[in-house]
Coordinates of C-alpha atoms in Angstrom, one line a residue:
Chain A
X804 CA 0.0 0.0 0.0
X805 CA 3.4 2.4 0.8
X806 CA 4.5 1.8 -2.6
X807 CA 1.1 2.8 -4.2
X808 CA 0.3 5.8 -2.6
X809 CA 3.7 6.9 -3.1
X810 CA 3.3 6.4 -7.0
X811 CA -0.3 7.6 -7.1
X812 CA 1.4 10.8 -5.2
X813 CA 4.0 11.3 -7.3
X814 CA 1.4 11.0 -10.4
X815 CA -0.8 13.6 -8.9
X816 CA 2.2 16.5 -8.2
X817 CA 3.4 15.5 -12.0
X818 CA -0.2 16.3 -12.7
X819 CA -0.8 19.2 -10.8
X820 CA 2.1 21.1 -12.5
X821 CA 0.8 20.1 -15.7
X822 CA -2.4 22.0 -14.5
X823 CA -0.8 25.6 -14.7
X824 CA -0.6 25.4 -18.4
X825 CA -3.8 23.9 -19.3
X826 CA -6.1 26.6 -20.7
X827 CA -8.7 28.4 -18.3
X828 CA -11.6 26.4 -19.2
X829 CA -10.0 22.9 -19.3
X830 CA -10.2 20.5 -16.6
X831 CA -7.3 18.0 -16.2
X832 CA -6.1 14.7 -15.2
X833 CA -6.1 14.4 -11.1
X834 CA -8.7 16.0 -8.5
X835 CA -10.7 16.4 -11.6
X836 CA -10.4 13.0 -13.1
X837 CA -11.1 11.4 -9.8
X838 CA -14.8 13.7 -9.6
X839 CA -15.1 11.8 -12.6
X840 CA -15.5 8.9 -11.4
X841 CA -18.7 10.2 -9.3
X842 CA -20.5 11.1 -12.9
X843 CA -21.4 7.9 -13.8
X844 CA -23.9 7.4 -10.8
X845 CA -24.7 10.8 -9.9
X846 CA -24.6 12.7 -13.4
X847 CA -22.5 14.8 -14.7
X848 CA -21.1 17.3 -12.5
X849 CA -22.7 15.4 -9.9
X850 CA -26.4 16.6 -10.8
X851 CA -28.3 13.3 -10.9
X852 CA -31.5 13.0 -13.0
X853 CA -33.3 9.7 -11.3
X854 CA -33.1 8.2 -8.1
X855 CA -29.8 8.3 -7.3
X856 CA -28.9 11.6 -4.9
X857 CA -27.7 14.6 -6.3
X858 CA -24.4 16.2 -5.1
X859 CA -24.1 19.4 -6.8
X860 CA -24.9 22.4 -4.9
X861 CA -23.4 21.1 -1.3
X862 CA -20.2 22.5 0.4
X863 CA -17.1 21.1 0.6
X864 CA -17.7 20.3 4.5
X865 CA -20.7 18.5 3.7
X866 CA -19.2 16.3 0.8
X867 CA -16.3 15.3 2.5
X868 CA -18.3 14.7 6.1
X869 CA -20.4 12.2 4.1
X870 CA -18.0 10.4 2.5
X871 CA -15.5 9.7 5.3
X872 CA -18.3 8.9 7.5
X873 CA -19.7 6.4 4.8
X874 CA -16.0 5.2 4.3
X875 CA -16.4 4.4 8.3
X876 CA -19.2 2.7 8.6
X877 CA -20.7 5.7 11.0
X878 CA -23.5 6.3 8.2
X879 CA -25.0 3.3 6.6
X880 CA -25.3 2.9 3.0
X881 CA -25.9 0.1 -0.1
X882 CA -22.9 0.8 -1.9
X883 CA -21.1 3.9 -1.3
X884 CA -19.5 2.1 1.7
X885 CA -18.0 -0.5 -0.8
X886 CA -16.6 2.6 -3.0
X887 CA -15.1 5.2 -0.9
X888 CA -13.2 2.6 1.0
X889 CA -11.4 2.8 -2.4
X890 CA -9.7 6.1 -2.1
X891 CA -7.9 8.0 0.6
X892 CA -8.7 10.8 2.6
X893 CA -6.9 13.1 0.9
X894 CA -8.3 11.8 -2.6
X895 CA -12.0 12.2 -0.6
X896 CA -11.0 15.5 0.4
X897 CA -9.8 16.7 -3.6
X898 CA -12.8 15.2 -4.7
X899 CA -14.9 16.7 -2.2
X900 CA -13.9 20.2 -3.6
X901 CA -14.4 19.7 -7.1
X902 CA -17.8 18.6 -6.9
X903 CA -18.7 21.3 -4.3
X904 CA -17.6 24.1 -6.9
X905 CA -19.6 22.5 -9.7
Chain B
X1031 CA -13.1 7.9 -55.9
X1032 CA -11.3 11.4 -56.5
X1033 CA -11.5 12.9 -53.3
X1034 CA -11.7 16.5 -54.8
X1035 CA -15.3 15.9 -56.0
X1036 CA -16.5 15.2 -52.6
X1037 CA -17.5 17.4 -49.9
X1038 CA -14.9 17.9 -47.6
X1039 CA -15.8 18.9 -43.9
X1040 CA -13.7 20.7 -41.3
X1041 CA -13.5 18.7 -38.1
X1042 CA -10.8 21.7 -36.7
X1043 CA -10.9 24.7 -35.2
X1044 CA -7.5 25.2 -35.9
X1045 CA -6.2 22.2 -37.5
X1046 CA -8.0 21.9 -40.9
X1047 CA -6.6 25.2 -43.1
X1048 CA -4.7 23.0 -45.1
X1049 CA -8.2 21.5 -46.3
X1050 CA -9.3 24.4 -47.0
X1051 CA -12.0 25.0 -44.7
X1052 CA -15.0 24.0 -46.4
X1053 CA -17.3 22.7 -43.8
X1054 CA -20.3 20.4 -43.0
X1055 CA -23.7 22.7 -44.2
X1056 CA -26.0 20.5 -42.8
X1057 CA -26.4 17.4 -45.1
X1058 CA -24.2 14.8 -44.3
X1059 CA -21.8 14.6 -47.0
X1060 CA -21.6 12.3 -49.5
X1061 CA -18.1 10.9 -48.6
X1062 CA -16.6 12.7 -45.1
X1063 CA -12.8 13.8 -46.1
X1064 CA -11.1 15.4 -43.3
X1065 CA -8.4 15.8 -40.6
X1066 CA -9.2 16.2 -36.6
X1067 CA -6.9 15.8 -33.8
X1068 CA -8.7 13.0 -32.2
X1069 CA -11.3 10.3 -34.1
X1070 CA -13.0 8.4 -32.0
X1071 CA -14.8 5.0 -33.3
X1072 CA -17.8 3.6 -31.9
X1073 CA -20.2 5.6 -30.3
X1074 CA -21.4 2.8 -27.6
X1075 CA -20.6 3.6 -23.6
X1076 CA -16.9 4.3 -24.6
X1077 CA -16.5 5.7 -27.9
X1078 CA -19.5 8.6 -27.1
X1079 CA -18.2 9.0 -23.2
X1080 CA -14.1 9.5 -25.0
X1081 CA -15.4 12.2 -27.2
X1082 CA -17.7 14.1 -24.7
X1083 CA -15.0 14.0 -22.2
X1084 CA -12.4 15.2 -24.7
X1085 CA -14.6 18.4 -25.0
X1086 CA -15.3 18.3 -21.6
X1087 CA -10.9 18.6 -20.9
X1088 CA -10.6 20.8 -23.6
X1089 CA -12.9 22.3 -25.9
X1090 CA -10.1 23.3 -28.0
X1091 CA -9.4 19.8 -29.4
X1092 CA -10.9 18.9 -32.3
X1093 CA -13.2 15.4 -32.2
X1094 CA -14.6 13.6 -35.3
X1095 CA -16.8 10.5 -33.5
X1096 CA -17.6 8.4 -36.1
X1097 CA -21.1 5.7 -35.6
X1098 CA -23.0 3.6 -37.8
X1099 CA -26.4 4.8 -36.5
X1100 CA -27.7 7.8 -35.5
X1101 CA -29.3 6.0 -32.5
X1102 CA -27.6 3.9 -30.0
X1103 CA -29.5 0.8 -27.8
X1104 CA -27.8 0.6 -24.6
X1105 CA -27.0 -3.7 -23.9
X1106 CA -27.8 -2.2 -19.9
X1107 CA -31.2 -2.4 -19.3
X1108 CA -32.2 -4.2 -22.2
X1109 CA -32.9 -7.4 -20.5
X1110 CA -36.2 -4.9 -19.1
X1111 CA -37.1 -4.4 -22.5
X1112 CA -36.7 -8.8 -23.4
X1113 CA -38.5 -9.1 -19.4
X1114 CA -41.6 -7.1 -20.9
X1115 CA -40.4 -4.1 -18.4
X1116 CA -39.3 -1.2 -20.4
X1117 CA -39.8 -0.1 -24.3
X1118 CA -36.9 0.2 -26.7
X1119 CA -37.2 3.5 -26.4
X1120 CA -36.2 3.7 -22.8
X1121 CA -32.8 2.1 -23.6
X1122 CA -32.2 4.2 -26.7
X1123 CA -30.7 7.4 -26.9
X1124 CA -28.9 9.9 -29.8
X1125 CA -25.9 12.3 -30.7
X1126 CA -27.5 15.6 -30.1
X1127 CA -26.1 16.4 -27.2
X1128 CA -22.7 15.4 -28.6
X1129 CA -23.1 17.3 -31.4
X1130 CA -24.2 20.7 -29.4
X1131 CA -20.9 20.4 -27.4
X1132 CA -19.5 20.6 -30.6
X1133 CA -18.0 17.1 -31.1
X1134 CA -18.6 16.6 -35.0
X1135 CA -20.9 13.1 -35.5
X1136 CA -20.5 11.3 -38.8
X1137 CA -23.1 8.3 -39.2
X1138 CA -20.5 5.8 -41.2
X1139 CA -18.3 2.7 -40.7
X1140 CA -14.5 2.6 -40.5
X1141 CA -13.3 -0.1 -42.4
X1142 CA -10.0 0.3 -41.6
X1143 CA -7.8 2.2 -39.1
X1144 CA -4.4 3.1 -40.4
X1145 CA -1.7 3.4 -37.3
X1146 CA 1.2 4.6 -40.0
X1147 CA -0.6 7.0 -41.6
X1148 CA -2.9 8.3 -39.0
X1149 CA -6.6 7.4 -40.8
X1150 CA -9.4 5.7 -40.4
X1151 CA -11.3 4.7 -43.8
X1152 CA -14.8 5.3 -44.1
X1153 CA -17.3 2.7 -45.9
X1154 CA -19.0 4.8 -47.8
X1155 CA -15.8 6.7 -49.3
X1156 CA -13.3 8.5 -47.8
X1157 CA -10.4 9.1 -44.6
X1158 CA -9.9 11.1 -41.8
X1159 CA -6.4 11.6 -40.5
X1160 CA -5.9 12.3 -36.6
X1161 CA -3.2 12.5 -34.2
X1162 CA -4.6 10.3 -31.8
X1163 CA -7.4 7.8 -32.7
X1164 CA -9.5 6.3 -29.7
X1165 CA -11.3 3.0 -30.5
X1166 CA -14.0 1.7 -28.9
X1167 CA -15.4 -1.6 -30.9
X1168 CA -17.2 -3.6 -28.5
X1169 CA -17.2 -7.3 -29.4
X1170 CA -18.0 -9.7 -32.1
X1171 CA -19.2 -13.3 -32.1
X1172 CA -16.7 -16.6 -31.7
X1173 CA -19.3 -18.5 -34.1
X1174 CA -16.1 -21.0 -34.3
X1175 CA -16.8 -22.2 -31.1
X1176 CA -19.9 -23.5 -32.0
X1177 CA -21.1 -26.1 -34.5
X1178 CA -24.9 -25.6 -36.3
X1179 CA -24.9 -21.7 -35.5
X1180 CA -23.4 -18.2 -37.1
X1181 CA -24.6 -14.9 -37.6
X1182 CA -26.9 -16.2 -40.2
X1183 CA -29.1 -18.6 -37.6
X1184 CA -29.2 -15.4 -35.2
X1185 CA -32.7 -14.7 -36.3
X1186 CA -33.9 -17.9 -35.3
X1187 CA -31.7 -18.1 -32.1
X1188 CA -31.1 -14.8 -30.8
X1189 CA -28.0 -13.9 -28.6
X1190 CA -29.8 -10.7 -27.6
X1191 CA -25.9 -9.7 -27.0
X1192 CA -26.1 -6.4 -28.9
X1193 CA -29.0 -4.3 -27.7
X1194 CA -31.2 -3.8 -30.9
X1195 CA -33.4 -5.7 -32.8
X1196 CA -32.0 -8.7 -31.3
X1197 CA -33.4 -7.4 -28.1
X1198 CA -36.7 -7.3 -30.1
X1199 CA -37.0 -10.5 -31.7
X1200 CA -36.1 -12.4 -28.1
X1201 CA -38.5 -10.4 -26.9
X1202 CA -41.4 -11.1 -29.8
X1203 CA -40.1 -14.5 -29.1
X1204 CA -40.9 -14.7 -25.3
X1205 CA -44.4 -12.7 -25.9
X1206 CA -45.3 -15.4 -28.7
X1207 CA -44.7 -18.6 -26.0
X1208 CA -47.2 -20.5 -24.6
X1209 CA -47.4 -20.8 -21.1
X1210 CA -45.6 -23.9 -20.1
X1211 CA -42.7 -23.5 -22.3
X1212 CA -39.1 -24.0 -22.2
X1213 CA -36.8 -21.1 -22.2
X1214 CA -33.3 -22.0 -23.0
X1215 CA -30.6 -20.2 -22.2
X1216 CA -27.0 -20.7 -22.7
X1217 CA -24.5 -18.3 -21.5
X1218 CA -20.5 -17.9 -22.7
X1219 CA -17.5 -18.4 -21.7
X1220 CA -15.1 -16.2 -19.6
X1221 CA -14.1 -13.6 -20.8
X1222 CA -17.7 -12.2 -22.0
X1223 CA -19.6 -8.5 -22.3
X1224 CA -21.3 -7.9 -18.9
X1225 CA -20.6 -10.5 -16.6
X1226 CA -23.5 -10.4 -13.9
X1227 CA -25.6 -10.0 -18.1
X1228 CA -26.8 -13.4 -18.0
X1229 CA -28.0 -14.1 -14.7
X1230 CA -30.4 -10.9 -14.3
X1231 CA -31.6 -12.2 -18.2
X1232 CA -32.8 -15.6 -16.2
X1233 CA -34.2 -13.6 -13.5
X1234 CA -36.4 -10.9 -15.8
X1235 CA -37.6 -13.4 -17.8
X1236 CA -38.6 -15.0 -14.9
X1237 CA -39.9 -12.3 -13.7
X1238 CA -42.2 -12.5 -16.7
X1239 CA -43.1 -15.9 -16.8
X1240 CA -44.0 -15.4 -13.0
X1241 CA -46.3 -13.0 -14.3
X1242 CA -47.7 -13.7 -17.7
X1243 CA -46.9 -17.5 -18.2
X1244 CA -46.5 -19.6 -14.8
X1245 CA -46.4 -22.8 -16.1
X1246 CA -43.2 -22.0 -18.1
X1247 CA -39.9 -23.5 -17.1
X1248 CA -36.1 -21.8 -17.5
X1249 CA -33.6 -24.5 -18.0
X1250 CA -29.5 -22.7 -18.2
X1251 CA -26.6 -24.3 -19.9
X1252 CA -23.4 -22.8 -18.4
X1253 CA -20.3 -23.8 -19.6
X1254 CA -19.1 -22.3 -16.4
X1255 CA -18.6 -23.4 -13.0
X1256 CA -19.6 -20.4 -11.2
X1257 CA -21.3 -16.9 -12.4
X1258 CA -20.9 -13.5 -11.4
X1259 CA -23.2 -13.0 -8.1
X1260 CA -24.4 -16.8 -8.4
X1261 CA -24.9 -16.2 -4.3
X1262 CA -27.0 -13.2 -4.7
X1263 CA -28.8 -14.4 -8.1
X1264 CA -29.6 -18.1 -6.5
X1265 CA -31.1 -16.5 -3.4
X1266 CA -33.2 -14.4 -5.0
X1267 CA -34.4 -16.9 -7.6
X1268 CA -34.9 -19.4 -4.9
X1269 CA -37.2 -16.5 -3.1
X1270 CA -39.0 -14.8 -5.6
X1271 CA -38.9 -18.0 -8.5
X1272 CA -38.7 -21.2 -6.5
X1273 CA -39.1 -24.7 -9.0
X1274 CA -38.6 -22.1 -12.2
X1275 CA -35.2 -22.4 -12.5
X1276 CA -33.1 -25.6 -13.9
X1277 CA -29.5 -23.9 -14.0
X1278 CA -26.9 -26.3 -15.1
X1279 CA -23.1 -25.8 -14.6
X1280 CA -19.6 -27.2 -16.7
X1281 CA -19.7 -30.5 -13.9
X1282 CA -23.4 -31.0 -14.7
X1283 CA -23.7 -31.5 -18.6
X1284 CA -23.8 -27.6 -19.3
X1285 CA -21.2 -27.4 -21.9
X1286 CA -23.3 -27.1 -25.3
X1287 CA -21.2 -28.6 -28.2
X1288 CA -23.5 -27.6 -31.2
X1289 CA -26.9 -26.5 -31.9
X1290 CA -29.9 -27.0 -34.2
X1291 CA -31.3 -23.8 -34.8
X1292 CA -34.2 -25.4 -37.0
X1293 CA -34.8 -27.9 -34.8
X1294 CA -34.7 -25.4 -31.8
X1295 CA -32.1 -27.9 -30.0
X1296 CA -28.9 -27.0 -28.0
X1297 CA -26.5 -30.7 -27.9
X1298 CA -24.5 -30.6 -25.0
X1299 CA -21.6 -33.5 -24.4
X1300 CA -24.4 -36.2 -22.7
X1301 CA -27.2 -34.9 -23.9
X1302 CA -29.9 -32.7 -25.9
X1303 CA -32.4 -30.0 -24.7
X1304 CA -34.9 -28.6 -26.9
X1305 CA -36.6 -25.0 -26.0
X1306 CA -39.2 -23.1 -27.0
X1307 CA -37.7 -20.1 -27.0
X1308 CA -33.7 -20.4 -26.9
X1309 CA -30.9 -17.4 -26.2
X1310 CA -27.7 -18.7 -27.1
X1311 CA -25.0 -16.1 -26.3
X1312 CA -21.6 -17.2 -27.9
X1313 CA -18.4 -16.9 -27.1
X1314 CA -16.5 -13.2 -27.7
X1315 CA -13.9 -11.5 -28.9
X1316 CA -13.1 -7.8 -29.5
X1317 CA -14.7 -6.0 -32.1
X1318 CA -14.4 -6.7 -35.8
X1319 CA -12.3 -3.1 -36.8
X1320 CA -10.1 -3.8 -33.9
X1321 CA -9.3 -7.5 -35.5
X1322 CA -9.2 -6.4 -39.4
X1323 CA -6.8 -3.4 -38.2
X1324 CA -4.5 -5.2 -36.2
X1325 CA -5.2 -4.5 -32.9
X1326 CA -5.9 -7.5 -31.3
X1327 CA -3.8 -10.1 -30.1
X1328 CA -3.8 -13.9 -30.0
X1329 CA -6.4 -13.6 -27.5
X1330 CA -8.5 -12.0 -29.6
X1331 CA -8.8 -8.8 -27.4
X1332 CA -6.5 -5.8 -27.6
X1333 CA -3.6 -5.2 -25.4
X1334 CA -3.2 -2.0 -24.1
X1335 CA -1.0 0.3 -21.8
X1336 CA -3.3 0.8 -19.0
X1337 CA -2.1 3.9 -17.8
X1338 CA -3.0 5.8 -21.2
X1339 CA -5.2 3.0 -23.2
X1340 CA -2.8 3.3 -25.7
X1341 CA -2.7 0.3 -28.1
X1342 CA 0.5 -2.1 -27.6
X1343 CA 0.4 -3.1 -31.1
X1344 CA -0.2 0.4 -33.1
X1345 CA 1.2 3.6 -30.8
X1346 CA -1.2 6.5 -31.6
X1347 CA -4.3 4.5 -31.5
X1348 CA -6.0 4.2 -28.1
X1349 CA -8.3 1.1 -27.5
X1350 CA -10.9 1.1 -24.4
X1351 CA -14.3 -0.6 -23.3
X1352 CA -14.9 -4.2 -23.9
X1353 CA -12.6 -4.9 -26.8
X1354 CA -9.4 -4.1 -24.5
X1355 CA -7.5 -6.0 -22.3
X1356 CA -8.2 -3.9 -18.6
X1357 CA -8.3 -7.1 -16.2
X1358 CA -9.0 -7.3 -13.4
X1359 CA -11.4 -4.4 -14.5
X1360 CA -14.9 -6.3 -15.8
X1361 CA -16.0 -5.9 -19.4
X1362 CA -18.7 -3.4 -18.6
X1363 CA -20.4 -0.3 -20.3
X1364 CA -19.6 1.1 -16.8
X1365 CA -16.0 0.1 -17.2
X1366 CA -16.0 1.7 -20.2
X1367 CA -16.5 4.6 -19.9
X1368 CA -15.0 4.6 -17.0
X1369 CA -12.5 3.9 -19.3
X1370 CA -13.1 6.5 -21.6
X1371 CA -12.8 9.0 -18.7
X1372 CA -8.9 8.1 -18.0
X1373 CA -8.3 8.1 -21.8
X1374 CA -9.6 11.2 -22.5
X1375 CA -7.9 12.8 -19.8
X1376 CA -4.5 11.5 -21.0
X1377 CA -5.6 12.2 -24.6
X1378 CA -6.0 15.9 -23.9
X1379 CA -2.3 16.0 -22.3
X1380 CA -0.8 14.0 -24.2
X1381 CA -2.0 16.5 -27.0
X1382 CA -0.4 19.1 -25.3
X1383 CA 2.8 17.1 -24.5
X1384 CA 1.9 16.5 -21.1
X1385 CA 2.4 13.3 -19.2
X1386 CA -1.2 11.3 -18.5
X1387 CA -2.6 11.7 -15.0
X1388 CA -2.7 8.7 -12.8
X1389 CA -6.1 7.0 -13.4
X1390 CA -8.5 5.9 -10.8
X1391 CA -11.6 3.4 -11.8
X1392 CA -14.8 2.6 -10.1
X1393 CA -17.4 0.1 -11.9
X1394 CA -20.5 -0.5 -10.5
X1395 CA -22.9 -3.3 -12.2
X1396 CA -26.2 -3.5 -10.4
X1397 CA -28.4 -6.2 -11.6
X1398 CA -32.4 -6.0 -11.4
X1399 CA -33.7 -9.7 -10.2
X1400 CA -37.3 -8.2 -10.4
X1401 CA -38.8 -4.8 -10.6
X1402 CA -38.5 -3.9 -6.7
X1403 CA -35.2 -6.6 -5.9
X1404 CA -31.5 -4.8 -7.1
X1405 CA -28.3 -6.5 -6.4
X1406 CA -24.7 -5.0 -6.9
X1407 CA -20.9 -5.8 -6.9
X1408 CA -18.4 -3.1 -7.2
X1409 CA -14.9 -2.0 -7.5
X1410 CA -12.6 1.3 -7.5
X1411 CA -9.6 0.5 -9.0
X1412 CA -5.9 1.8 -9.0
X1413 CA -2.9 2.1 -10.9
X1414 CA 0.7 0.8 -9.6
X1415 CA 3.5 -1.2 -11.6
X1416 CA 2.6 -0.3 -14.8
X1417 CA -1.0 -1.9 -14.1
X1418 CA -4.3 -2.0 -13.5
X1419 CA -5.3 -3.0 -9.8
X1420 CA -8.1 -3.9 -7.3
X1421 CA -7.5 -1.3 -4.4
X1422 CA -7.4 -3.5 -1.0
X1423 CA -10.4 -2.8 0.8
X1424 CA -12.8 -1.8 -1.1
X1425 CA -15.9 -3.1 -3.4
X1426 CA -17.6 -6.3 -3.2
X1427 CA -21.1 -7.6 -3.5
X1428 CA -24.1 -6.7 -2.1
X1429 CA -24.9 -8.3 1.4
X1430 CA -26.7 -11.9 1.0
X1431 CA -29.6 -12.4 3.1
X1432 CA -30.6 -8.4 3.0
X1433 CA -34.3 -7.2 3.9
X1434 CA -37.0 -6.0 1.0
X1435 CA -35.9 -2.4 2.2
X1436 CA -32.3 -3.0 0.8
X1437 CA -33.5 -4.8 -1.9
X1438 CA -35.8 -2.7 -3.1
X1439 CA -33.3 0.8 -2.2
X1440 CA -30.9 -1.0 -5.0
X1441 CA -33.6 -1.3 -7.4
X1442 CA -33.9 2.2 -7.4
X1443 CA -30.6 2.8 -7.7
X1444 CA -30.2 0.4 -10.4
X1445 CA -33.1 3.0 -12.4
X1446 CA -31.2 5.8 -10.8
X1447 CA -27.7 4.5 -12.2
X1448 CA -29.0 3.8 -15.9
X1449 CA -30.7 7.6 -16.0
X1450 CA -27.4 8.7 -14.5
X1451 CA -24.9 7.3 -17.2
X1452 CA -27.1 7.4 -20.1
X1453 CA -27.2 11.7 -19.4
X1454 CA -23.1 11.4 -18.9
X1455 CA -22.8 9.6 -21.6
X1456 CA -25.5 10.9 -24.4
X1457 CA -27.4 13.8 -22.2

């Protein structure tokens, strides 16, 4: 898991330069790539259009408070136990302020 | 086939002076000439994702997505529409919304994708060079693997494999059965398109039956030993379907050797089995383009750097979704364009001569075993050693033994899911 989360960090700051020069309206690779993932459930840019919950329009607080406490166990859920168990807190907390700004 | 009679079209912003700059006025041209920085082919879960997402990092890039029809049937969800559930329409959806974020659509084939010389040929007439080409085939049928069937017998045995009117005729097929027939199913080999597919087919048609035609039996031939979510799939059939289901495994004669499509007979090593109504899903392989181009491998799929999705065999070209090899990831429409996602991402920098960002997957396949009873597995995945991994920890299947309430909650996510993609993907 060391050896992982040192590569996946060393990705991210390679990334995060790369950032500077990307045109204004162009989301990269990273924080952005890992909201991404999110899309597929809750619609793009997090606003959902069935069942599932939307999760545009919250703040960053409230985001990442929900996540780490479904990563935990303290709030119960179907699935989203099963994925955010998948990143780390740091990757919860990037993701938690892209989706906030949306 | 002088390409200066035709109509040229401008995929470009920037890119296409040397063309000349005549551009599309509204009719589809005749034979599409042109030049973008990325063509993408296939305009299924990963091609349309890849090219919205491209858009979506940069609007700046230039995308030519390039689709047979002008209206795509999702294979998710289409096992309502064979279960009596949904419509087509429900599981069909377009390129407007594509084409409004500017992502030029041409409704062709490619018959063949040149890595050298950076084209893809068009059926009716025609190439389009690009920098970078992302590819996303889907499968095609191993009809070698079976004896008495091809693509010819399909419309008397359906695989029901590719949403469309395949999903139709099983479905006029199941309608048109009198109660206290035999629906026969056999399901493929590893690896296959949409592994948990086959099980929540058994359990909507069930569903169906339950309904409509109680008397009806459902005898499986699985040429595997186990199935994705057997656990979850078993309980629920033994709850909601109990004496409907005959599901036999590799160790119980369920390894069909040829068929007789006339006949409506599947011939297994011991034995024969006639149905009324029989699915026969073959065995798969990646889609034909990514075998006539040279993208595939022995295997049959296409191996790919799974950092980037770039092809191993033709550097330029980018292969995602179910035709390319991203074990342990599942061949899924949620895989790919989870896919499509990572690849577009490293498309848009590698573009601009930037390294690729390190990817991070999740997949999700919920399965519907009725109406008001969902069941899941998923996965996030990782990237370390130059690979593709499961991250420790995480995913997995829904809980067996769960209440109605959980049950039922997962249904609705399973609706909420397929709204969800579908408006990522083609909203």
């Amino acid at each position: 898991m060391i050896t992982q989360n040192k590569i996946l960090l060393a990705g991210m700051v390679i990334v995060g330069i790369a950032y500077v020069y990307q045109p204004a309206n162009a989301e990269t690779a990273s924080a952005a790539v890992l909201a991404n993932t999110c899309y597929s459930c809750h619609g793009t840019n997090g606003k959902s259009v069935g069942d599932m919950p939307t999760i545009a329009g919250k703040t960053k607080n409230f985001i990442v408070d929900k996540l780490k406490a479904f990563k935990s166990g303290a709030k119960s859920s179907t699935v989203m136990m099963r994925i955010t168990k998948g990143f780390s807190d740091s990757e919860l907390d990037a993701i938690s302020g892209i989706i906030a700004n949306k | 086939m002088a390409k200066i009679s035709r109509r040229h079209f401008t995929a470009g912003l920037g890119v296409s002076a040397a063309l000349g700059s005549l551009t599309l006025n509204g009719k589809a041209p005749f034979a599409a000439t042109g030049k973008a920085q990325v063509v993408v082919v296939g305009g299924g879960f990963g091609g349309a994702t890849a090219a919205k997402y491209l858009k979506r990092f940069n609007p700046k890039i230039s995308v030519v997505l390039v689709e047979p029809s002008s209206q795509y049937a999702t294979c998710p969800f289409s096992n309502t529409v064979i279960g009596g559930i949904n419509k087509m329409d429900y599981i069909t959806h377009n390129y407007d919304a594509l084409k409004k974020m500017g992502v030029t659509v041409v409704h062709d084939l490619v018959t063949h994708i040149d890595g050298a010389k950076k084209s893809v040929k068009l059926a009716k007439g025609g190439d389009i060079s690009f920098e970078r080409c992302i590819v996303s085939p889907g499968i095609d049928f191993r009809w070698d693997k079976i004896s008495g069937l091809d693509a010819s017998t399909a419309n008397i045995i359906p695989h029901a494999w590719k949403a469309g009117p395949q999903t139709i005729l099983l479905r006029n097929q199941l309608a048109a059965m009198p109660d206290g027939g035999t629906f026969l199913m056999s399901p493929p080999l590893n690896p296959f398109r949409c592994p948990p597919g086959p099980g929540e087919r058994v359990s909507l048609v069930a569903n169906y039956f339950k309904k409509h035609k109680p008397k009806s039996k459902i005898l499986v031939l699985d040429p595997k030993p186990k199935f994705s979510k057997q656990g979850l799939f078993k309980e629920g059939w033994a709850k909601l379907y109990p004496g409907m289901i005959e599901y036999h495994h590799t160790s119980d004669d369920g390894i069909v050797v040829r068929a007789d499509a006339k006949a409506k007979k599947l011939f297994t090593e011991f034995g024969e089995y006639k149905g009324d109504v029989i699915n026969f899903i073959p065995a798969q392989k990646a889609g034909k383009i990514a075998q006539t181009s040279g993208l595939t491998n022995k295997s049959g799929w296409c191996p790919v750097n799974q950092l980037t999705f770039e092809s191993k065999l033709m550097p330029g070209v980018h292969v995602i979704g179910d035709a390319s090899v991203a074990s342990p990831m599942p061949k899924s429409g949620f895989s790919a364009s989870a896919q499509a996602k990572v690849c577009a991402a490293a498309v848009s920098n590698l573009l601009q001569g930037q390294s690729p960002g390190t990817p991070k997957f999740v997949n999700t396949c919920y399965s519907l075993v009725a109406e008001n009873y969902g069941i899941s597995v998923a996965m996030v995945y990782g990237f370390a050693n130059g690979k593709i991994i499961k991250m420790k920890g995480s995913g997995g299947l829904s809980p067996s033994g769960a209440n109605a309430e959980y049950r039922s909650k997962e249904a609705d996510y399973s609706r909420g899911w397929y709204a969800s993609i579908s408006q990522d993907i083609w909203g």
